[in-house]
Amino acid sequence: MLSIKNLHASVEDKAILKGLDLEVKAGEVHAIMGPNGSGKSTLGNVLAGREAYEVTEGEVLLDGSDLLALSPEDRAREGVFLAFQYPIEIPGVSNINFLKTALSEIRAYKGLPPMEARDFLKKVKEKQQLVEFDAKLANRSLNEGFSGGEKKRNEIFQLAMLEPKLAILDETDSGLDIDALRIVARGVNQLRADNNAFILITHYQRLLEYIVPDFVHVLYNGRIVRSGTKELALELEEKGYDWIKETVDA
Amino acid sequence: MLDGCPSTYLITFWRCVMSTKDDALLKELTLEEYKYGFTTDIEMDIAPKGLTEDTVRLISAKKNEPEWLLEWRLKALQHFLKMDMPTWQNFENPDVDFQDISYYAAPKAKPKLNSLDEVDPELLSTFAKLGIPLDEQKVLAGVVAVDAVFDSVSVKTTFREKLKEQGVIFSSFGEAVQEHPELIRQYLGTVVPQTDNVYAALNSAVFSDGSFVYIPKGVRCPMELSTYFRINAENTGQFERTLIIADEGAYVSYLEGCTAPMRDENQMHAAVVELIALKDAEIKYSTVQNWYPGDKDGKGGIYNFVTKRGICKGDHSKISWTQVETGSAITWKYPGVILKGDHSVGEFYSVALTRNKQVADTGTKMIHLGKNTRSKIISKGISAGVSHNSYRGLVKIGPGADNSRNFTQCDSLLIGDRCGAHTFPYIESRNKTAKLEHEATTSKIGEDQLFYLTQRGIDPEKAVGLIVNGYAKEVLNQLPMEFAVEAQKLLAISLEGSVG
């Protein structure tokens, strides 16, 4: 589904990603771990097409076509979803209105008419339950005055509503208490399917106890320096990132 | 062509309130800038340029006014000639040559019109193109009575008969002078005196027409009253005069929407609006203003210098101003409320959007005189391009205004980094029991907000529309439903091309 080859990217002329390779197939969950400043969040932002992130070399293909040539909105319409590390507050714009607009735009891109109001509301109800998202929050302004945990859950609610092909969760676990983490993980697990894929960006192994990844990659200094299965995450937890740093820098 | 009539004028219209809910049309509008291109030929009757006592006498005679009104106008003219231009505003006052303006323009039509059949068919078809529901059927389908003002003379007032049954008077100002001179004489100039400011003095001397509303005791006006103003002929200043009186216990909601055609030279609009709310009465006055703002370089565009003020004369009365200002090269106005009656309430809700080289210097004045009076000010400025948007507001508490309260919130939203937002709040309190609150914020449409919305598949232009409408929601919610929808679209359309 996703094929990243020799990806180099920089922010304000500072090179962050320095030759990253990654293959993600439909139905897979990949965890990307790594110390602070290794380029984890940059990867998410580059894939989503954030303006400040400049790709200097390499290619990214989504189902065989050039993802990097697309605008952020078209990437989203093609099915790339980024769950933000720090979701943004937009005062006065209701969560529901926002989702309705987003869904209609994505459907229009695919040549589909907007959903019937009834079907839309049914879907909202269903997905709210899936991620245990308070119905009151759905009618409030987008993320305005939400707690950190509510914002993260809203990201998963949006994920459930938009049903993307490729979901990138950028440190969705950070700032969540254990109950919220469990709810978020349950939501993601229920959304896992043969025709979609997840990239989990995280610092901690904790999240991976709830969402079991097929692959774990360690990102360090802009490159993936080690790949394995979930056991790699455990080893990392035990030995710390210094272990990686030493082996790579040596 | 009639004798004495200048050549036939080509008139291009600029629509301000889009009454259509047709998305296809909307899309068309969003793609193109100022291309409402259709023209119409109307024979105009225009006074010679210049401003003297004779000009005033001509206008008054044309309108068959009583002697006292002519005297009133002449007094105003004397004031005007003695007054200096203000210098306190936060923009450079354009140099207006008052002798180069024609002070009267009216479509050549039959002097008295009894039905639509008598209206110039050319005019009717123009209204049809503008989508104004002038024909009875369309109006019957809606709930809005439209008093369409074409240039300076009211052509046709719909639904007046129906309103009449309840004793409501809704007519052009000129007609009211003929039919209800006692009401005009009693109230004209009592809220905005002739000497109030230089533009009010000018308006008082040369006003051509406008609207008059009277709601009798205890009557709740059964429909939204609406007037579309537009400016058409070249080089004719527009001096509207509006007077609304809500008698004891009455209620009225009035909407003013504006259109103006594209013009190369600047046109000045100096209107005066006076509202009078007697005991237990309520007046809600909403404005959607979308006059031609000039081109990208600031060429052309309307100068909108308006004096609007209401008085809560009786106890427990209420006046509420709501304005959505997206047009004009310069918008300069401060709709205010004099809270004279005890327990009276004044409100001001404003969204002012400026882009390119537009200027807005707007806000309100809340003058608390009565006991337990309350006022609320919600101002939302939006600046894009290289525009300047200023909030200027005065809250004044008189010595007798025990326990009066004011809450002011003025927010500014910046789009891009070349525009300006300014806030000039003035507070004068002469009573220790008064409570005043002021909150102000300035924010930018952040790259992060835009990216968040586009990452969910939303088009960037649409994303800005969402953000801006969310920001202005508190004010838009005050508008009557159908106009709120139009105002939302207007805000989104006005920001086309501002991102990037």
mmCIF file of C-alpha atoms in Angstrom, chain B residues 146-473:
data_model
loop_
_atom_site.group_PDB
_atom_site.id
_atom_site.type_symbol
_atom_site.label_atom_id
_atom_site.label_comp_id
_atom_site.label_asym_id
_atom_site.label_seq_id
_atom_site.Cartn_x
_atom_site.Cartn_y
_atom_site.Cartn_z
ATOM 1 C CA VAL B 146 -39.136 44.384 0.660
ATOM 2 C CA ASP B 147 -39.068 48.099 0.226
ATOM 3 C CA ALA B 148 -36.784 48.291 -2.752
ATOM 4 C CA VAL B 149 -35.021 51.597 -3.007
ATOM 5 C CA PHE B 150 -33.719 52.300 -6.445
ATOM 6 C CA ASP B 151 -31.256 55.133 -6.206
ATOM 7 C CA SER B 152 -33.027 57.649 -4.077
ATOM 8 C CA VAL B 153 -36.684 57.125 -4.687
ATOM 9 C CA SER B 154 -38.725 54.328 -3.311
ATOM 10 C CA VAL B 155 -40.380 52.627 -6.237
ATOM 11 C CA LYS B 156 -42.653 50.137 -4.717
ATOM 12 C CA THR B 157 -43.412 48.978 -1.229
ATOM 13 C CA THR B 158 -44.775 45.525 -0.943
ATOM 14 C CA PHE B 159 -46.969 44.307 1.801
ATOM 15 C CA ARG B 160 -47.594 47.761 3.063
ATOM 16 C CA GLU B 161 -51.310 47.170 2.930
ATOM 17 C CA LYS B 162 -51.075 44.063 5.025
ATOM 18 C CA LEU B 163 -48.942 45.854 7.560
ATOM 19 C CA LYS B 164 -51.412 48.700 7.549
ATOM 20 C CA GLU B 165 -54.095 46.414 8.941
ATOM 21 C CA GLN B 166 -52.067 46.213 12.137
ATOM 22 C CA GLY B 167 -51.405 49.910 12.042
ATOM 23 C CA VAL B 168 -47.794 49.413 11.013
ATOM 24 C CA ILE B 169 -46.460 52.123 8.758
ATOM 25 C CA PHE B 170 -43.639 51.018 6.461
ATOM 26 C CA SER B 171 -43.008 53.431 3.647
ATOM 27 C CA SER B 172 -40.412 55.520 1.942
ATOM 28 C CA PHE B 173 -39.328 58.522 3.922
ATOM 29 C CA GLY B 174 -40.715 60.860 1.278
ATOM 30 C CA GLU B 175 -44.151 59.292 1.455
ATOM 31 C CA ALA B 176 -44.115 59.473 5.223
ATOM 32 C CA VAL B 177 -43.411 63.187 5.011
ATOM 33 C CA GLN B 178 -46.575 63.549 2.930
ATOM 34 C CA GLU B 179 -48.773 61.157 4.872
ATOM 35 C CA HIS B 180 -47.541 61.378 8.458
ATOM 36 C CA PRO B 181 -45.842 64.756 8.783
ATOM 37 C CA GLU B 182 -46.702 64.953 12.505
ATOM 38 C CA LEU B 183 -44.651 61.834 13.307
ATOM 39 C CA ILE B 184 -41.707 63.006 11.228
ATOM 40 C CA ARG B 185 -41.800 66.426 12.789
ATOM 41 C CA GLN B 186 -41.955 64.972 16.285
ATOM 42 C CA TYR B 187 -39.021 62.595 15.910
ATOM 43 C CA LEU B 188 -36.751 63.679 13.049
ATOM 44 C CA GLY B 189 -33.330 64.677 14.325
ATOM 45 C CA THR B 190 -34.120 63.849 17.940
ATOM 46 C CA VAL B 191 -31.559 61.046 18.112
ATOM 47 C CA VAL B 192 -29.004 62.291 15.610
ATOM 48 C CA PRO B 193 -29.119 66.090 15.751
ATOM 49 C CA GLN B 194 -28.237 68.068 12.642
ATOM 50 C CA THR B 195 -25.073 69.216 14.396
ATOM 51 C CA ASP B 196 -23.957 65.727 15.433
ATOM 52 C CA ASN B 197 -21.169 65.415 12.919
ATOM 53 C CA VAL B 198 -20.279 66.798 9.537
ATOM 54 C CA TYR B 199 -21.803 63.915 7.567
ATOM 55 C CA ALA B 200 -24.979 63.931 9.628
ATOM 56 C CA ALA B 201 -25.288 67.651 8.915
ATOM 57 C CA LEU B 202 -24.767 67.002 5.215
ATOM 58 C CA ASN B 203 -27.350 64.256 5.219
ATOM 59 C CA SER B 204 -29.847 66.441 7.091
ATOM 60 C CA ALA B 205 -29.479 69.126 4.438
ATOM 61 C CA VAL B 206 -29.706 66.994 1.316
ATOM 62 C CA PHE B 207 -31.236 63.621 2.195
ATOM 63 C CA SER B 208 -33.202 62.339 -0.736
ATOM 64 C CA ASP B 209 -35.186 59.417 0.565
ATOM 65 C CA GLY B 210 -35.029 56.422 2.825
ATOM 66 C CA SER B 211 -37.367 54.406 4.954
ATOM 67 C CA PHE B 212 -39.877 55.154 7.648
ATOM 68 C CA VAL B 213 -41.309 52.660 10.087
ATOM 69 C CA TYR B 214 -43.834 53.161 12.828
ATOM 70 C CA ILE B 215 -45.072 50.311 14.964
ATOM 71 C CA PRO B 216 -48.067 51.263 17.102
ATOM 72 C CA LYS B 217 -48.543 50.498 20.778
ATOM 73 C CA GLY B 218 -48.465 46.847 21.679
ATOM 74 C CA VAL B 219 -48.006 45.600 18.120
ATOM 75 C CA ARG B 220 -45.487 42.945 17.303
ATOM 76 C CA CYS B 221 -44.595 43.507 13.653
ATOM 77 C CA PRO B 222 -45.645 40.274 11.914
ATOM 78 C CA MET B 223 -42.707 40.099 9.502
ATOM 79 C CA GLU B 224 -39.102 41.087 9.082
ATOM 80 C CA LEU B 225 -38.963 44.454 7.399
ATOM 81 C CA SER B 226 -36.277 44.693 4.801
ATOM 82 C CA THR B 227 -34.891 47.361 2.544
ATOM 83 C CA TYR B 228 -32.411 46.976 -0.221
ATOM 84 C CA PHE B 229 -30.449 50.086 -0.850
ATOM 85 C CA ARG B 230 -28.383 50.542 -3.890
ATOM 86 C CA ILE B 231 -26.357 53.211 -5.489
ATOM 87 C CA ASN B 232 -26.461 53.418 -9.230
ATOM 88 C CA ALA B 233 -25.948 56.551 -11.167
ATOM 89 C CA GLU B 234 -22.499 57.940 -11.627
ATOM 90 C CA ASN B 235 -21.430 60.752 -9.324
ATOM 91 C CA THR B 236 -24.554 60.849 -7.249
ATOM 92 C CA GLY B 237 -23.991 60.860 -3.564
ATOM 93 C CA GLN B 238 -26.381 58.756 -1.603
ATOM 94 C CA PHE B 239 -28.015 60.299 1.417
ATOM 95 C CA GLU B 240 -30.535 57.965 2.930
ATOM 96 C CA ARG B 241 -32.584 58.840 5.941
ATOM 97 C CA THR B 242 -34.188 56.137 8.020
ATOM 98 C CA LEU B 243 -36.478 56.685 10.975
ATOM 99 C CA ILE B 244 -37.926 53.816 12.975
ATOM 100 C CA ILE B 245 -40.280 54.336 15.883
ATOM 101 C CA ALA B 246 -41.505 51.512 18.097
ATOM 102 C CA ASP B 247 -44.297 52.761 20.297
ATOM 103 C CA GLU B 248 -44.920 51.378 23.789
ATOM 104 C CA GLY B 249 -44.687 47.597 23.945
ATOM 105 C CA ALA B 250 -44.058 47.265 20.191
ATOM 106 C CA TYR B 251 -41.513 45.014 18.489
ATOM 107 C CA VAL B 252 -39.881 45.213 15.086
ATOM 108 C CA SER B 253 -36.994 43.493 13.340
ATOM 109 C CA TYR B 254 -35.562 45.425 10.428
ATOM 110 C CA LEU B 255 -32.951 44.345 7.926
ATOM 111 C CA GLU B 256 -31.003 46.622 5.719
ATOM 112 C CA GLY B 257 -29.051 45.097 2.863
ATOM 113 C CA CYS B 258 -27.005 47.023 0.395
ATOM 114 C CA THR B 259 -25.790 46.793 -3.169
ATOM 115 C CA ALA B 260 -23.756 49.086 -5.317
ATOM 116 C CA PRO B 261 -22.389 48.875 -8.831
ATOM 117 C CA MET B 262 -18.784 48.776 -9.874
ATOM 118 C CA ARG B 263 -17.429 52.267 -10.427
ATOM 119 C CA ASP B 264 -14.058 53.759 -11.089
ATOM 120 C CA GLU B 265 -14.500 56.873 -8.997
ATOM 121 C CA ASN B 266 -15.309 56.786 -5.343
ATOM 122 C CA GLN B 267 -18.840 57.205 -4.257
ATOM 123 C CA MET B 268 -19.872 58.509 -0.907
ATOM 124 C CA HIS B 269 -22.702 57.197 1.156
ATOM 125 C CA ALA B 270 -23.634 59.311 4.167
ATOM 126 C CA ALA B 271 -26.788 57.906 5.655
ATOM 127 C CA VAL B 272 -28.477 58.661 8.931
ATOM 128 C CA VAL B 273 -30.519 56.085 10.803
ATOM 129 C CA GLU B 274 -32.533 56.996 13.886
ATOM 130 C CA LEU B 275 -34.287 54.453 16.092
ATOM 131 C CA ILE B 276 -36.705 55.322 18.853
ATOM 132 C CA ALA B 277 -37.927 52.700 21.301
ATOM 133 C CA LEU B 278 -40.579 53.819 23.754
ATOM 134 C CA LYS B 279 -41.509 52.045 26.979
ATOM 135 C CA ASP B 280 -41.259 48.224 26.774
ATOM 136 C CA ALA B 281 -40.538 48.408 23.036
ATOM 137 C CA GLU B 282 -37.844 46.491 21.174
ATOM 138 C CA ILE B 283 -36.095 47.266 17.902
ATOM 139 C CA LYS B 284 -33.724 44.838 16.243
ATOM 140 C CA TYR B 285 -31.804 46.386 13.366
ATOM 141 C CA SER B 286 -29.624 44.173 11.186
ATOM 142 C CA THR B 287 -27.342 45.257 8.400
ATOM 143 C CA VAL B 288 -25.570 43.238 5.758
ATOM 144 C CA GLN B 289 -23.320 45.640 3.889
ATOM 145 C CA ASN B 290 -21.515 44.562 0.739
ATOM 146 C CA TRP B 291 -20.906 47.627 -1.332
ATOM 147 C CA TYR B 292 -18.211 47.656 -3.911
ATOM 148 C CA PRO B 293 -14.916 47.714 -1.980
ATOM 149 C CA GLY B 294 -12.698 48.885 -4.814
ATOM 150 C CA ASP B 295 -10.300 46.747 -6.776
ATOM 151 C CA LYS B 296 -7.158 45.047 -5.504
ATOM 152 C CA ASP B 297 -5.220 48.295 -5.641
ATOM 153 C CA GLY B 298 -7.890 50.158 -3.719
ATOM 154 C CA LYS B 299 -9.193 51.968 -6.798
ATOM 155 C CA GLY B 300 -12.869 52.837 -6.693
ATOM 156 C CA GLY B 301 -15.149 51.643 -3.985
ATOM 157 C CA ILE B 302 -17.747 53.202 -1.761
ATOM 158 C CA TYR B 303 -17.123 55.500 1.184
ATOM 159 C CA ASN B 304 -19.598 54.381 3.762
ATOM 160 C CA PHE B 305 -19.863 57.197 6.318
ATOM 161 C CA VAL B 306 -22.985 56.501 8.256
ATOM 162 C CA THR B 307 -24.466 57.813 11.482
ATOM 163 C CA LYS B 308 -26.702 55.296 13.210
ATOM 164 C CA ARG B 309 -28.121 55.775 16.639
ATOM 165 C CA GLY B 310 -31.044 54.611 18.676
ATOM 166 C CA ILE B 311 -32.601 55.796 21.865
ATOM 167 C CA CYS B 312 -34.191 53.555 24.441
ATOM 168 C CA LYS B 313 -36.504 56.313 25.498
ATOM 169 C CA GLY B 314 -38.826 54.406 27.756
ATOM 170 C CA ASP B 315 -38.233 52.051 30.655
ATOM 171 C CA HIS B 316 -37.551 48.397 29.831
ATOM 172 C CA SER B 317 -36.979 49.126 26.165
ATOM 173 C CA LYS B 318 -34.343 47.426 24.051
ATOM 174 C CA ILE B 319 -32.374 48.228 20.910
ATOM 175 C CA SER B 320 -30.105 45.741 19.235
ATOM 176 C CA TRP B 321 -27.760 46.472 16.319
ATOM 177 C CA THR B 322 -26.307 43.621 14.303
ATOM 178 C CA GLN B 323 -24.017 44.354 11.403
ATOM 179 C CA VAL B 324 -22.059 42.283 8.922
ATOM 180 C CA GLU B 325 -19.780 44.618 7.027
ATOM 181 C CA THR B 326 -17.835 43.146 4.133
ATOM 182 C CA GLY B 327 -17.953 45.873 1.520
ATOM 183 C CA SER B 328 -16.984 49.494 0.907
ATOM 184 C CA ALA B 329 -13.545 50.998 0.454
ATOM 185 C CA ILE B 330 -13.961 52.756 3.784
ATOM 186 C CA THR B 331 -16.533 51.861 6.401
ATOM 187 C CA TRP B 332 -16.836 54.483 9.103
ATOM 188 C CA LYS B 333 -19.689 54.144 11.543
ATOM 189 C CA TYR B 334 -20.632 53.605 15.146
ATOM 190 C CA PRO B 335 -24.205 52.448 15.612
ATOM 191 C CA GLY B 336 -24.981 53.434 19.173
ATOM 192 C CA VAL B 337 -27.686 53.346 21.793
ATOM 193 C CA ILE B 338 -28.695 56.002 24.271
ATOM 194 C CA LEU B 339 -30.027 54.114 27.279
ATOM 195 C CA LYS B 340 -32.322 56.723 28.748
ATOM 196 C CA GLY B 341 -35.123 54.599 30.156
ATOM 197 C CA ASP B 342 -34.515 52.677 33.368
ATOM 198 C CA HIS B 343 -33.802 48.971 32.837
ATOM 199 C CA SER B 344 -33.262 49.532 29.137
ATOM 200 C CA VAL B 345 -30.911 47.315 27.112
ATOM 201 C CA GLY B 346 -28.550 48.130 24.256
ATOM 202 C CA GLU B 347 -26.720 45.554 22.164
ATOM 203 C CA PHE B 348 -24.183 45.731 19.371
ATOM 204 C CA TYR B 349 -23.052 42.705 17.412
ATOM 205 C CA SER B 350 -20.604 43.303 14.611
ATOM 206 C CA VAL B 351 -18.549 41.431 12.074
ATOM 207 C CA ALA B 352 -16.348 43.638 9.933
ATOM 208 C CA LEU B 353 -14.278 42.000 7.241
ATOM 209 C CA THR B 354 -11.655 43.904 5.306
ATOM 210 C CA ARG B 355 -9.349 42.691 2.553
ATOM 211 C CA ASN B 356 -7.116 44.170 -0.120
ATOM 212 C CA LYS B 357 -6.881 47.880 0.729
ATOM 213 C CA GLN B 358 -10.190 48.185 2.530
ATOM 214 C CA VAL B 359 -10.518 50.194 5.719
ATOM 215 C CA ALA B 360 -13.049 49.747 8.491
ATOM 216 C CA ASP B 361 -13.225 52.052 11.493
ATOM 217 C CA THR B 362 -16.328 50.883 13.260
ATOM 218 C CA GLY B 363 -17.741 50.140 16.680
ATOM 219 C CA THR B 364 -20.444 51.510 18.882
ATOM 220 C CA LYS B 365 -21.416 54.022 21.520
ATOM 221 C CA MET B 366 -23.393 52.959 24.543
ATOM 222 C CA ILE B 367 -24.571 55.928 26.553
ATOM 223 C CA HIS B 368 -26.014 54.850 29.905
ATOM 224 C CA LEU B 369 -28.304 57.449 31.451
ATOM 225 C CA GLY B 370 -31.081 55.435 33.127
ATOM 226 C CA LYS B 371 -30.834 53.218 36.183
ATOM 227 C CA ASN B 372 -30.115 49.489 35.839
ATOM 228 C CA THR B 373 -29.335 49.856 32.175
ATOM 229 C CA ARG B 374 -27.346 47.120 30.453
ATOM 230 C CA SER B 375 -25.304 47.034 27.288
ATOM 231 C CA LYS B 376 -23.441 44.314 25.472
ATOM 232 C CA ILE B 377 -20.875 44.745 22.715
ATOM 233 C CA ILE B 378 -19.565 41.859 20.649
ATOM 234 C CA SER B 379 -17.230 42.945 17.887
ATOM 235 C CA LYS B 380 -15.420 40.589 15.537
ATOM 236 C CA GLY B 381 -12.925 42.091 13.134
ATOM 237 C CA ILE B 382 -11.405 40.076 10.308
ATOM 238 C CA SER B 383 -8.516 41.550 8.351
ATOM 239 C CA ALA B 384 -6.852 40.139 5.253
ATOM 240 C CA GLY B 385 -4.586 41.514 2.543
ATOM 241 C CA VAL B 386 -3.162 44.922 3.436
ATOM 242 C CA SER B 387 -6.394 46.147 4.992
ATOM 243 C CA HIS B 388 -6.904 47.941 8.281
ATOM 244 C CA ASN B 389 -9.654 47.086 10.659
ATOM 245 C CA SER B 390 -10.300 49.208 13.735
ATOM 246 C CA TYR B 391 -12.747 48.751 16.571
ATOM 247 C CA ARG B 392 -13.618 52.055 18.212
ATOM 248 C CA GLY B 393 -16.160 52.043 20.976
ATOM 249 C CA LEU B 394 -17.389 54.334 23.701
ATOM 250 C CA VAL B 395 -19.105 53.208 26.880
ATOM 251 C CA LYS B 396 -20.321 56.185 28.860
ATOM 252 C CA ILE B 397 -21.972 55.931 32.251
ATOM 253 C CA GLY B 398 -23.869 59.015 33.372
ATOM 254 C CA PRO B 399 -24.132 60.064 37.041
ATOM 255 C CA GLY B 400 -27.727 58.846 37.280
ATOM 256 C CA ALA B 401 -27.095 55.430 35.748
ATOM 257 C CA ASP B 402 -27.032 53.464 39.004
ATOM 258 C CA ASN B 403 -26.154 49.772 38.744
ATOM 259 C CA SER B 404 -25.613 49.952 35.027
ATOM 260 C CA ARG B 405 -23.551 47.276 33.358
ATOM 261 C CA ASN B 406 -21.563 46.841 30.211
ATOM 262 C CA PHE B 407 -19.853 43.845 28.757
ATOM 263 C CA THR B 408 -17.536 44.389 25.813
ATOM 264 C CA GLN B 409 -15.747 41.746 23.846
ATOM 265 C CA CYS B 410 -13.748 42.716 20.834
ATOM 266 C CA ASP B 411 -11.827 40.131 18.901
ATOM 267 C CA SER B 412 -9.582 40.496 15.900
ATOM 268 C CA LEU B 413 -8.669 37.821 13.423
ATOM 269 C CA LEU B 414 -5.756 38.340 11.090
ATOM 270 C CA ILE B 415 -5.251 36.532 7.805
ATOM 271 C CA GLY B 416 -1.732 36.918 6.490
ATOM 272 C CA ASP B 417 0.898 39.229 7.942
ATOM 273 C CA ARG B 418 0.399 42.481 6.069
ATOM 274 C CA CYS B 419 -2.933 43.574 7.537
ATOM 275 C CA GLY B 420 -3.691 45.497 10.699
ATOM 276 C CA ALA B 421 -6.162 45.239 13.561
ATOM 277 C CA HIS B 422 -6.601 48.120 15.990
ATOM 278 C CA THR B 423 -8.725 48.585 19.066
ATOM 279 C CA PHE B 424 -9.738 51.930 20.556
ATOM 280 C CA PRO B 425 -11.988 51.400 23.543
ATOM 281 C CA TYR B 426 -13.111 54.519 25.405
ATOM 282 C CA ILE B 427 -14.699 54.258 28.818
ATOM 283 C CA GLU B 428 -16.141 57.161 30.793
ATOM 284 C CA SER B 429 -17.842 56.344 34.051
ATOM 285 C CA ARG B 430 -19.386 58.908 36.357
ATOM 286 C CA ASN B 431 -21.165 56.458 38.597
ATOM 287 C CA LYS B 432 -19.453 54.226 41.134
ATOM 288 C CA THR B 433 -22.101 51.530 41.085
ATOM 289 C CA ALA B 434 -21.544 50.743 37.417
ATOM 290 C CA LYS B 435 -19.861 47.513 36.369
ATOM 291 C CA LEU B 436 -17.873 47.384 33.177
ATOM 292 C CA GLU B 437 -16.058 44.474 31.620
ATOM 293 C CA HIS B 438 -13.823 44.512 28.593
ATOM 294 C CA GLU B 439 -12.276 41.534 26.889
ATOM 295 C CA ALA B 440 -10.146 41.607 23.786
ATOM 296 C CA THR B 441 -8.300 38.988 21.776
ATOM 297 C CA THR B 442 -6.241 38.986 18.630
ATOM 298 C CA SER B 443 -5.634 35.789 16.737
ATOM 299 C CA LYS B 444 -4.360 34.653 13.405
ATOM 300 C CA ILE B 445 -5.716 31.988 11.142
ATOM 301 C CA GLY B 446 -2.858 29.703 11.821
ATOM 302 C CA GLU B 447 -1.109 27.447 9.378
ATOM 303 C CA ASP B 448 -1.847 24.714 11.910
ATOM 304 C CA GLN B 449 -5.624 25.324 11.777
ATOM 305 C CA LEU B 450 -5.602 25.275 7.991
ATOM 306 C CA PHE B 451 -3.459 22.165 7.853
ATOM 307 C CA TYR B 452 -5.713 20.409 10.340
ATOM 308 C CA LEU B 453 -8.767 20.993 8.157
ATOM 309 C CA THR B 454 -7.080 20.257 4.834
ATOM 310 C CA GLN B 455 -5.639 17.062 6.322
ATOM 311 C CA ARG B 456 -9.233 15.942 6.745
ATOM 312 C CA GLY B 457 -9.873 16.477 3.033
ATOM 313 C CA ILE B 458 -11.333 19.983 3.164
ATOM 314 C CA ASP B 459 -10.426 22.429 0.419
ATOM 315 C CA PRO B 460 -8.262 25.318 1.753
ATOM 316 C CA GLU B 461 -10.713 28.052 0.684
ATOM 317 C CA LYS B 462 -13.551 26.182 2.319
ATOM 318 C CA ALA B 463 -11.411 25.692 5.392
ATOM 319 C CA VAL B 464 -10.910 29.446 5.740
ATOM 320 C CA GLY B 465 -14.650 29.920 5.308
ATOM 321 C CA LEU B 466 -15.296 27.437 8.111
ATOM 322 C CA ILE B 467 -12.792 29.057 10.443
ATOM 323 C CA VAL B 468 -14.064 32.581 9.785
ATOM 324 C CA ASN B 469 -17.694 31.619 10.144
ATOM 325 C CA GLY B 470 -16.899 29.809 13.361
ATOM 326 C CA TYR B 471 -15.162 32.897 14.619
ATOM 327 C CA ALA B 472 -18.104 35.138 13.704
ATOM 328 C CA LYS B 473 -20.786 32.719 14.833
#
